[in-house]
Coordinates of C-alpha atoms and ligand atoms in Angstrom, one line a residue:
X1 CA 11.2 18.4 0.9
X2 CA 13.4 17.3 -2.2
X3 CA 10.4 16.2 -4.0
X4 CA 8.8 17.5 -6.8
X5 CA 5.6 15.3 -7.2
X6 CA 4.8 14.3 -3.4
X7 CA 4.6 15.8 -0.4
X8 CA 6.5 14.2 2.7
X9 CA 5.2 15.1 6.5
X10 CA 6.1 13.2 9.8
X11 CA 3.2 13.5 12.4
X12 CA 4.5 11.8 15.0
X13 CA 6.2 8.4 14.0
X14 CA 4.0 8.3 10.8
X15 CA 5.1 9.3 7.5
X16 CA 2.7 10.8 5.3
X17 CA 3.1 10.9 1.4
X18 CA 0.7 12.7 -0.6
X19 CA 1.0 12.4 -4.6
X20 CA 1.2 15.6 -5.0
X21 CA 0.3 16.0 -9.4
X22 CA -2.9 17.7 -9.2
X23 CA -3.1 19.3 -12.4
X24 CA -2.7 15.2 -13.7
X25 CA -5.2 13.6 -10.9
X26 CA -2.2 12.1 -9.4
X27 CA -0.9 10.0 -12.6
X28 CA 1.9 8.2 -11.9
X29 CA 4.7 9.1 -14.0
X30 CA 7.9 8.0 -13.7
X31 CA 9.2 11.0 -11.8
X32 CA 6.5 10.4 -9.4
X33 CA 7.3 6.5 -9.0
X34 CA 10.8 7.5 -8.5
X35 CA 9.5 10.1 -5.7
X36 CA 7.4 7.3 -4.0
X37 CA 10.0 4.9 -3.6
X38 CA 12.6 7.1 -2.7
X39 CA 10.4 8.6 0.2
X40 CA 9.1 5.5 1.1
X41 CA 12.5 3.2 1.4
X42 CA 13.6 7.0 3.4
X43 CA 10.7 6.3 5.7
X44 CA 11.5 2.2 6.2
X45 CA 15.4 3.0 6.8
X46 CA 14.0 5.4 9.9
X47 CA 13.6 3.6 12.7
X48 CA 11.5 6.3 14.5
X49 CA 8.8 5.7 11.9
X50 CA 6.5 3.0 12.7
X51 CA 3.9 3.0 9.7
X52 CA 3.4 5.0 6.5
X53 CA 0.5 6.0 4.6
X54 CA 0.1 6.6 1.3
X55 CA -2.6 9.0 0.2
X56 CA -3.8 11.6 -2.9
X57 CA -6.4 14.0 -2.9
X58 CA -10.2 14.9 -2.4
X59 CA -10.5 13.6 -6.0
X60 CA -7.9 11.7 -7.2
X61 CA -5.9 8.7 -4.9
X62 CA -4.4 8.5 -8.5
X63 CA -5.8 7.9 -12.1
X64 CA -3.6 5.5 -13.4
X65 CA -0.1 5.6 -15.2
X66 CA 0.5 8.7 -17.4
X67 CA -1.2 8.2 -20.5
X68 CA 0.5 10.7 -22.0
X69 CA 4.2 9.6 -21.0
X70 CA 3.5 6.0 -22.1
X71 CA 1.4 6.7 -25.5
X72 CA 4.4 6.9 -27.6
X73 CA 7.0 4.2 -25.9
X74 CA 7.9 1.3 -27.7
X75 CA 8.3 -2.1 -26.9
X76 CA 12.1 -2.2 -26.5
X77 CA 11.8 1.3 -24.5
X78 CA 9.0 -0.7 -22.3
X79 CA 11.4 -3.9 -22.0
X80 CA 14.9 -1.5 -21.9
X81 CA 13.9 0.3 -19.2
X82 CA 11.8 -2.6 -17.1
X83 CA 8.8 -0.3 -17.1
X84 CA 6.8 -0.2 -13.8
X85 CA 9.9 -2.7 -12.1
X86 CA 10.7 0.1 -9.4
X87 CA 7.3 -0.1 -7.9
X88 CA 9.2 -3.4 -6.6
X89 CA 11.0 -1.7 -3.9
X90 CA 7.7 -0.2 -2.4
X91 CA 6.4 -4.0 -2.0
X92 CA 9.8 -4.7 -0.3
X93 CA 9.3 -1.6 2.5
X94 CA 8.9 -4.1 5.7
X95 CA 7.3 -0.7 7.9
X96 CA 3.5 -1.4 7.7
X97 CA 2.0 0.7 4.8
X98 CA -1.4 2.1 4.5
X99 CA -3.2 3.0 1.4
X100 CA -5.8 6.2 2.3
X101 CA -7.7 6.1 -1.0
X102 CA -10.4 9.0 -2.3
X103 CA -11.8 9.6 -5.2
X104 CA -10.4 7.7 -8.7
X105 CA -7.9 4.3 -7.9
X106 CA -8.0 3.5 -11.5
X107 CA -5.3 1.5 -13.0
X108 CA -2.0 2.0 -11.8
X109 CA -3.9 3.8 -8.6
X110 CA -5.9 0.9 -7.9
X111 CA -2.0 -1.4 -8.6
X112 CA -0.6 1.3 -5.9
X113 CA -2.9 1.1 -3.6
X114 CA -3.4 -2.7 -3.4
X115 CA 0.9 -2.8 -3.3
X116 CA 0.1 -1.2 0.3
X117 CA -0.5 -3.3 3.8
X118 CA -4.3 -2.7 3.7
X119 CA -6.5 0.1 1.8
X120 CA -9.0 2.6 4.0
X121 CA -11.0 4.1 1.4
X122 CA -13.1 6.8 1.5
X123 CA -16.7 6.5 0.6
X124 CA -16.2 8.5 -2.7
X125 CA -13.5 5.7 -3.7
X126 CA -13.4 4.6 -7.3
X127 CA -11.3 1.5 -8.3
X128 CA -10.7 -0.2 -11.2
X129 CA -8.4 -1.5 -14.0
X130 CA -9.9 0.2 -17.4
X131 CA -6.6 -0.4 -19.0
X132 CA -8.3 -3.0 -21.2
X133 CA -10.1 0.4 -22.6
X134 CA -6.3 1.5 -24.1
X135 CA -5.4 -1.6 -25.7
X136 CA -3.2 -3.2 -23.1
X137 CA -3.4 -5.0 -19.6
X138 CA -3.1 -4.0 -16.0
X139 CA 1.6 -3.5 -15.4
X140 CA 2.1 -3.0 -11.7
X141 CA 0.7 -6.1 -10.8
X142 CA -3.0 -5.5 -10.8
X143 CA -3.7 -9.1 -12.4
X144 CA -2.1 -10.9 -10.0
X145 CA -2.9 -9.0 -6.8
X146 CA -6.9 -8.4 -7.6
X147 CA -7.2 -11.8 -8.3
X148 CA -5.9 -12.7 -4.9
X149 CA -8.0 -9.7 -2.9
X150 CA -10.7 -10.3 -4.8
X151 CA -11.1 -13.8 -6.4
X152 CA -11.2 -15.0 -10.2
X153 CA -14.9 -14.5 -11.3
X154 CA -14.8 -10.4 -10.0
X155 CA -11.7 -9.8 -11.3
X156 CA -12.0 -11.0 -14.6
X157 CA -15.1 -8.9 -15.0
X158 CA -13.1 -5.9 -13.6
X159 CA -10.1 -6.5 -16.3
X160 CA -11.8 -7.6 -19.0
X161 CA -14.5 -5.1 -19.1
X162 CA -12.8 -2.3 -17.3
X163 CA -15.8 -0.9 -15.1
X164 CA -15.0 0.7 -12.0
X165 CA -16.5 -0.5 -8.2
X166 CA -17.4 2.4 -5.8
X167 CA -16.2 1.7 -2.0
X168 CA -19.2 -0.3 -0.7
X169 CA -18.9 -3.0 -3.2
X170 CA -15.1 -2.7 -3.0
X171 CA -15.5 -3.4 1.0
X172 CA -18.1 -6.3 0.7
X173 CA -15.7 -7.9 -1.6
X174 CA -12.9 -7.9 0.1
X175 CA -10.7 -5.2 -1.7
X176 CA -11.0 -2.3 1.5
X177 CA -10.4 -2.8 5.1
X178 CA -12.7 0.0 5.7
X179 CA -15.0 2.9 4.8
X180 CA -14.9 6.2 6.6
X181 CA -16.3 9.4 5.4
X182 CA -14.3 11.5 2.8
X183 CA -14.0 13.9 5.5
X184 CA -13.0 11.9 7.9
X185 CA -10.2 9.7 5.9
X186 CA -7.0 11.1 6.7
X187 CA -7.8 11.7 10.3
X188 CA -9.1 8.1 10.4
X189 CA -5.6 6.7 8.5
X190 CA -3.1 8.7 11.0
X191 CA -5.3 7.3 13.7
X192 CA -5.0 3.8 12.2
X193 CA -1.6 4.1 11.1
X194 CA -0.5 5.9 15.2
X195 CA -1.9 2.9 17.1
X196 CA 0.1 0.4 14.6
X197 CA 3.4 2.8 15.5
X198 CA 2.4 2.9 19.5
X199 CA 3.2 -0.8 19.3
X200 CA 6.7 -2.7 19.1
X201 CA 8.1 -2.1 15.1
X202 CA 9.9 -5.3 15.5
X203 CA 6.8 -7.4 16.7
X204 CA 4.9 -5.7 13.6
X205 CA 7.1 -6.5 10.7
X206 CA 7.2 -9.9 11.4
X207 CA 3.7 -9.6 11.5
X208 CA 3.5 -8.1 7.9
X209 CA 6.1 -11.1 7.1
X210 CA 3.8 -14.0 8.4
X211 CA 1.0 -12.4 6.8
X212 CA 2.3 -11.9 3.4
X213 CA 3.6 -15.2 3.7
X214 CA 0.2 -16.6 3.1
X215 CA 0.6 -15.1 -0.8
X216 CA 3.4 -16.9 -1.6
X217 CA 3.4 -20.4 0.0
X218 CA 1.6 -23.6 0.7
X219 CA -0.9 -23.0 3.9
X220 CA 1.4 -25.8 5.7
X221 CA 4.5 -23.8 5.2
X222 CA 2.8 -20.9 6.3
X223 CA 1.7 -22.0 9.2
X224 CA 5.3 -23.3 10.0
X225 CA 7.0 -20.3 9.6
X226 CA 4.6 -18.2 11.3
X227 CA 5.0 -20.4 14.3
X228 CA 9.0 -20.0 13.9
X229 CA 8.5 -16.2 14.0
X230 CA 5.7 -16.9 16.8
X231 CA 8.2 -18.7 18.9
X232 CA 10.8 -15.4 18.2
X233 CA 8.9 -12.7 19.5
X234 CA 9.9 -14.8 22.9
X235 CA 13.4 -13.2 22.2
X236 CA 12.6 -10.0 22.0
X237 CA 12.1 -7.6 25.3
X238 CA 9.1 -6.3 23.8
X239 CA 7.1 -9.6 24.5
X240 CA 8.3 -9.6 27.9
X241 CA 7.1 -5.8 27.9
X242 CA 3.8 -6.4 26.8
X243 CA 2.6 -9.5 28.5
X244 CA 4.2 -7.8 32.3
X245 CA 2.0 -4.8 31.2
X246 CA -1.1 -7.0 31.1
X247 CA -0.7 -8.9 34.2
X248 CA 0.3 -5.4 35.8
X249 CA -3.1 -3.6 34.4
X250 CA -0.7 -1.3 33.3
X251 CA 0.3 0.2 29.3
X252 CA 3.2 -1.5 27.6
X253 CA 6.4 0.7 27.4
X254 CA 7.6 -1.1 24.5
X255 CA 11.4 -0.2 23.3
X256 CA 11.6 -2.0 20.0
X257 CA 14.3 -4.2 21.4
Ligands
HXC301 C1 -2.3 11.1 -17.8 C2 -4.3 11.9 -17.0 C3 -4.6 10.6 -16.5 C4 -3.7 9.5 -16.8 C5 -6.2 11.9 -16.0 N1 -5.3 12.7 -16.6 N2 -5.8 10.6 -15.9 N3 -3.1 12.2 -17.6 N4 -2.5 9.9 -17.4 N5 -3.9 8.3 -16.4 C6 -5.3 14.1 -16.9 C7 -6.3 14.4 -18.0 O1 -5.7 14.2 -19.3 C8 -6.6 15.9 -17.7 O2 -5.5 16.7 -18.2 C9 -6.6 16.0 -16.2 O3 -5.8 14.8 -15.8 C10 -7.9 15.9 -15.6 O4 -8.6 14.7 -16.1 P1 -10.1 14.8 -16.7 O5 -10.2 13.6 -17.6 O6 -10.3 16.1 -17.3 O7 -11.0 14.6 -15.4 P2 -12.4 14.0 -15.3 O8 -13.3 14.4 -16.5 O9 -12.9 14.3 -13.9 O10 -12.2 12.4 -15.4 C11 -11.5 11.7 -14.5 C12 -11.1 10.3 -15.0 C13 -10.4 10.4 -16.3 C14 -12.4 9.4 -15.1 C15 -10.2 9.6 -13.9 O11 -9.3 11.4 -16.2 C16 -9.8 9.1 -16.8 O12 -10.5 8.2 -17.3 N6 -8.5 9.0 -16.7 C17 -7.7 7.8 -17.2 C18 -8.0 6.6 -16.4 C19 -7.3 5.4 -16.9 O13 -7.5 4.9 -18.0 N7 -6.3 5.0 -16.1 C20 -5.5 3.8 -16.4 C21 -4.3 4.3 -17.0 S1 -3.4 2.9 -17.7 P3 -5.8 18.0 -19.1 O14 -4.4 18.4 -19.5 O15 -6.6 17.5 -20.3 O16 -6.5 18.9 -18.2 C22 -2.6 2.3 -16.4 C23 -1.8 1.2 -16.8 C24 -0.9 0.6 -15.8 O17 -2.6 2.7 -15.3 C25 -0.1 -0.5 -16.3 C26 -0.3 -0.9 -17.7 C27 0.2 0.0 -18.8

């Protein structure tokens, strides 16, 4: 591959990036942010792919934004450059994107990994936002985003004191889908992330849309649109696929059309 700080690997119609800084427990510089996006928006433009994972290693999803490339930035370099703002094109990937977390998801790791669909974490998972502990506040969205996975009273705790929450605790509370053993955790992602692709791509991005609609609107709007987009998937061959496969006892053939 072209990259220099992930790996890229197609198994099947999942894409597989690996943050790939070892010798920096995955900190996400802005080479690497560049990398991620670019791989990522690579990944949504190929129709063949039908989910993506994101994922780091045995002991590091990622530990944070580099320290050492943003110690001696200024404000106006910070404000010149919108620090952090290309991690908006990741949010905007409409292919389903799954977070496969071990080891430390500590600031801008835990801001990655919640910017994914869902997070499988492995049962050596760290998260947290110590960024409190370097004089300045969570950038990639981790106020906003915790709050909403989490709720206030747990959040505030998190970002205002900075302590990290191991996998169980991160599970009970609502910030994991799931908890598989480290061992276990990419088999268990490209398993998850194969049966999402085995369905119709269409049918799951409006999906992701009606869901993520529930972030950004009144419940009564939501509701409204996700009945429009209900109502669509009657347009689409793929509904006609499915519900014929059911009634026939049979597996859906689904064509994305
Ligand atoms: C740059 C980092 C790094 C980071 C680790 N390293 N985290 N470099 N940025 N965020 C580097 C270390 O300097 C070290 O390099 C190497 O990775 C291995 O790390 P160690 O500390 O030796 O490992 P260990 O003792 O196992 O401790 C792991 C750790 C610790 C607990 C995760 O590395 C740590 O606390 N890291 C920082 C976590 C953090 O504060 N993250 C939030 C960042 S701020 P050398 O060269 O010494 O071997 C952030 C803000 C986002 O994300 C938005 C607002 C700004």
């Amino acid at each position: 591959s072209t990259y220099e700080n992930i790996l890229l690997e197609r198994h099947g119609r999942v894409g597989v990036i690996t943050l790939n800084r070892p010798e920096a427990l995955n900190a996400l510089n802005d080479a690497l942010m560049h990398d991620v996006v670019a791989a990522a928006t690579s990944l949504d433009r190929d129709t063949r792919i039908g989910a993506i994972i994101i994922t780091g290693s045995e002991r590091a999803f990622a530990a944070g934004a580099d320290i050492k490339e943003m110690a001696p930035q200024t404000y106006m370099d910070m404000y010149a450059a919108d620090w952090f703002a290309g991690w908006a094109d990741l949010a905007a990937v409409r292919t389903p994107v799954i977070a496969a977390v071990a080891g430390h998801a500590l600031g801008g790791g835990c801001e990655l990994a919640m910017l994914c669909d869902f997070i499988l974490a492995a049962d050596t998972a760290k998260f947290g936002q110590p960024e409190i502990k370097l004089g300045v506040i969570p950038g990639i969205g981790g106020s906003q985003r915790l709050t909403r996975a989490i709720g206030k009273a747990k959040a505030m705790e998190m970002i205002l004191t900075g302590r990290t929450m191991g996998a169980e605790e991160a599970e009970r509370c609502g910030l994991v889908a799931r908890i598989v053993p480290a061992a276990d955790l990419l088999a268990d992602a490209l398993a998850t992330a194969t049966a999402i692709a085995s369905r119709s791509l269409p049918i799951a991005l409006l999906a992701k849309e009606a869901v993520n609609a529930a972030f950004e609107t009144t419940l009564a709007e939501g509701i409204r649109f996700e009945r429009r987009l209900f109502h669509s998937t009657f347009a689409t061959e793929d509904q006609k696929e499915g519900m014929a496969a059911f009634v026939e006892k049979r597996t859906p053939a689904f064509t994305n059309r």
